[in-house]
Coordinates of C-alpha atoms in Angstrom, one line a residue:
M1429 CA 0.0 0.0 0.0
P1430 CA 1.4 3.4 -0.9
P1431 CA 2.2 5.9 1.9
T1432 CA -0.6 8.2 3.0
K1433 CA -0.2 11.9 2.4
R1434 CA -0.9 14.3 5.3
A1435 CA -4.1 15.6 3.8
D1436 CA -5.4 12.1 3.3
A1437 CA -4.4 11.2 6.9
E1438 CA -6.3 14.2 8.2
A1439 CA -9.4 13.1 6.3
K1440 CA -9.2 9.8 8.2
V1441 CA -8.1 11.3 11.5
P1442 CA -9.5 14.8 11.7
D1443 CA -7.6 15.7 14.9
L1444 CA -4.3 14.2 13.6
A1445 CA -2.2 16.9 15.2
G1446 CA -3.9 16.3 18.5
V1447 CA -3.5 12.5 18.3
L1448 CA 0.2 12.8 17.5
A1449 CA 0.7 15.3 20.3
A1450 CA -0.9 13.0 22.8
W1451 CA 1.2 10.1 21.6
K1452 CA 4.3 12.3 21.8
A1453 CA 3.4 13.3 25.4
E1454 CA 3.1 9.5 26.2
R1455 CA 6.6 9.2 24.8
L1456 CA 5.5 6.5 22.3
P1457 CA 8.3 5.6 19.9
L1458 CA 7.8 6.9 16.3
S1459 CA 7.6 3.4 15.0
E1460 CA 4.7 2.6 17.4
Q1461 CA 2.9 5.8 16.4
A1462 CA 3.3 4.7 12.7
F1463 CA 2.0 1.3 13.6
R1464 CA -1.0 2.7 15.4
L1465 CA -1.8 5.0 12.6
R1466 CA -1.8 2.0 10.2
T1467 CA -3.7 -0.4 12.4
L1468 CA -6.2 1.9 14.0
H1469 CA -6.8 4.4 11.2
G1470 CA -5.6 2.9 7.9
V1471 CA -2.9 5.5 7.5
T1472 CA 0.2 4.0 6.0
V1473 CA 3.3 5.9 7.0
T1474 CA 6.8 5.3 8.2
A1475 CA 8.3 6.4 11.5
E1476 CA 10.3 9.1 9.6
T1477 CA 7.0 10.5 8.2
V1478 CA 5.6 10.7 11.7
R1479 CA 8.7 12.5 12.8
T1480 CA 8.4 15.0 10.0
W1481 CA 4.7 15.6 10.9
H1482 CA 5.7 16.2 14.5
L1483 CA 8.2 18.8 13.4
A1484 CA 5.7 20.5 11.0
D1485 CA 3.1 20.7 13.8
T1486 CA 5.7 22.1 16.2
D1487 CA 6.8 24.7 13.6
A1488 CA 3.2 25.6 12.9
L1489 CA 2.7 26.4 16.6
G1490 CA 5.9 28.3 16.8
G1491 CA 7.3 26.0 19.4
D1492 CA 10.5 24.2 20.1
A1493 CA 10.8 20.7 18.6
A1494 CA 12.6 19.4 21.6

């Protein structure tokens, strides 16, 4: 299955940024987050894509990625 683009992922998970933020707060590994997106929501991405989305969300909020 081809990777899911961000817009397509947001169509499947309307609060994607919030879901990712919650998982980040739980300190879930990126690979686990990618696995959950795939198994729970049908969003096919790699851990690297999840990392990129976290960075984009942090940048959009004007925050620190650390």
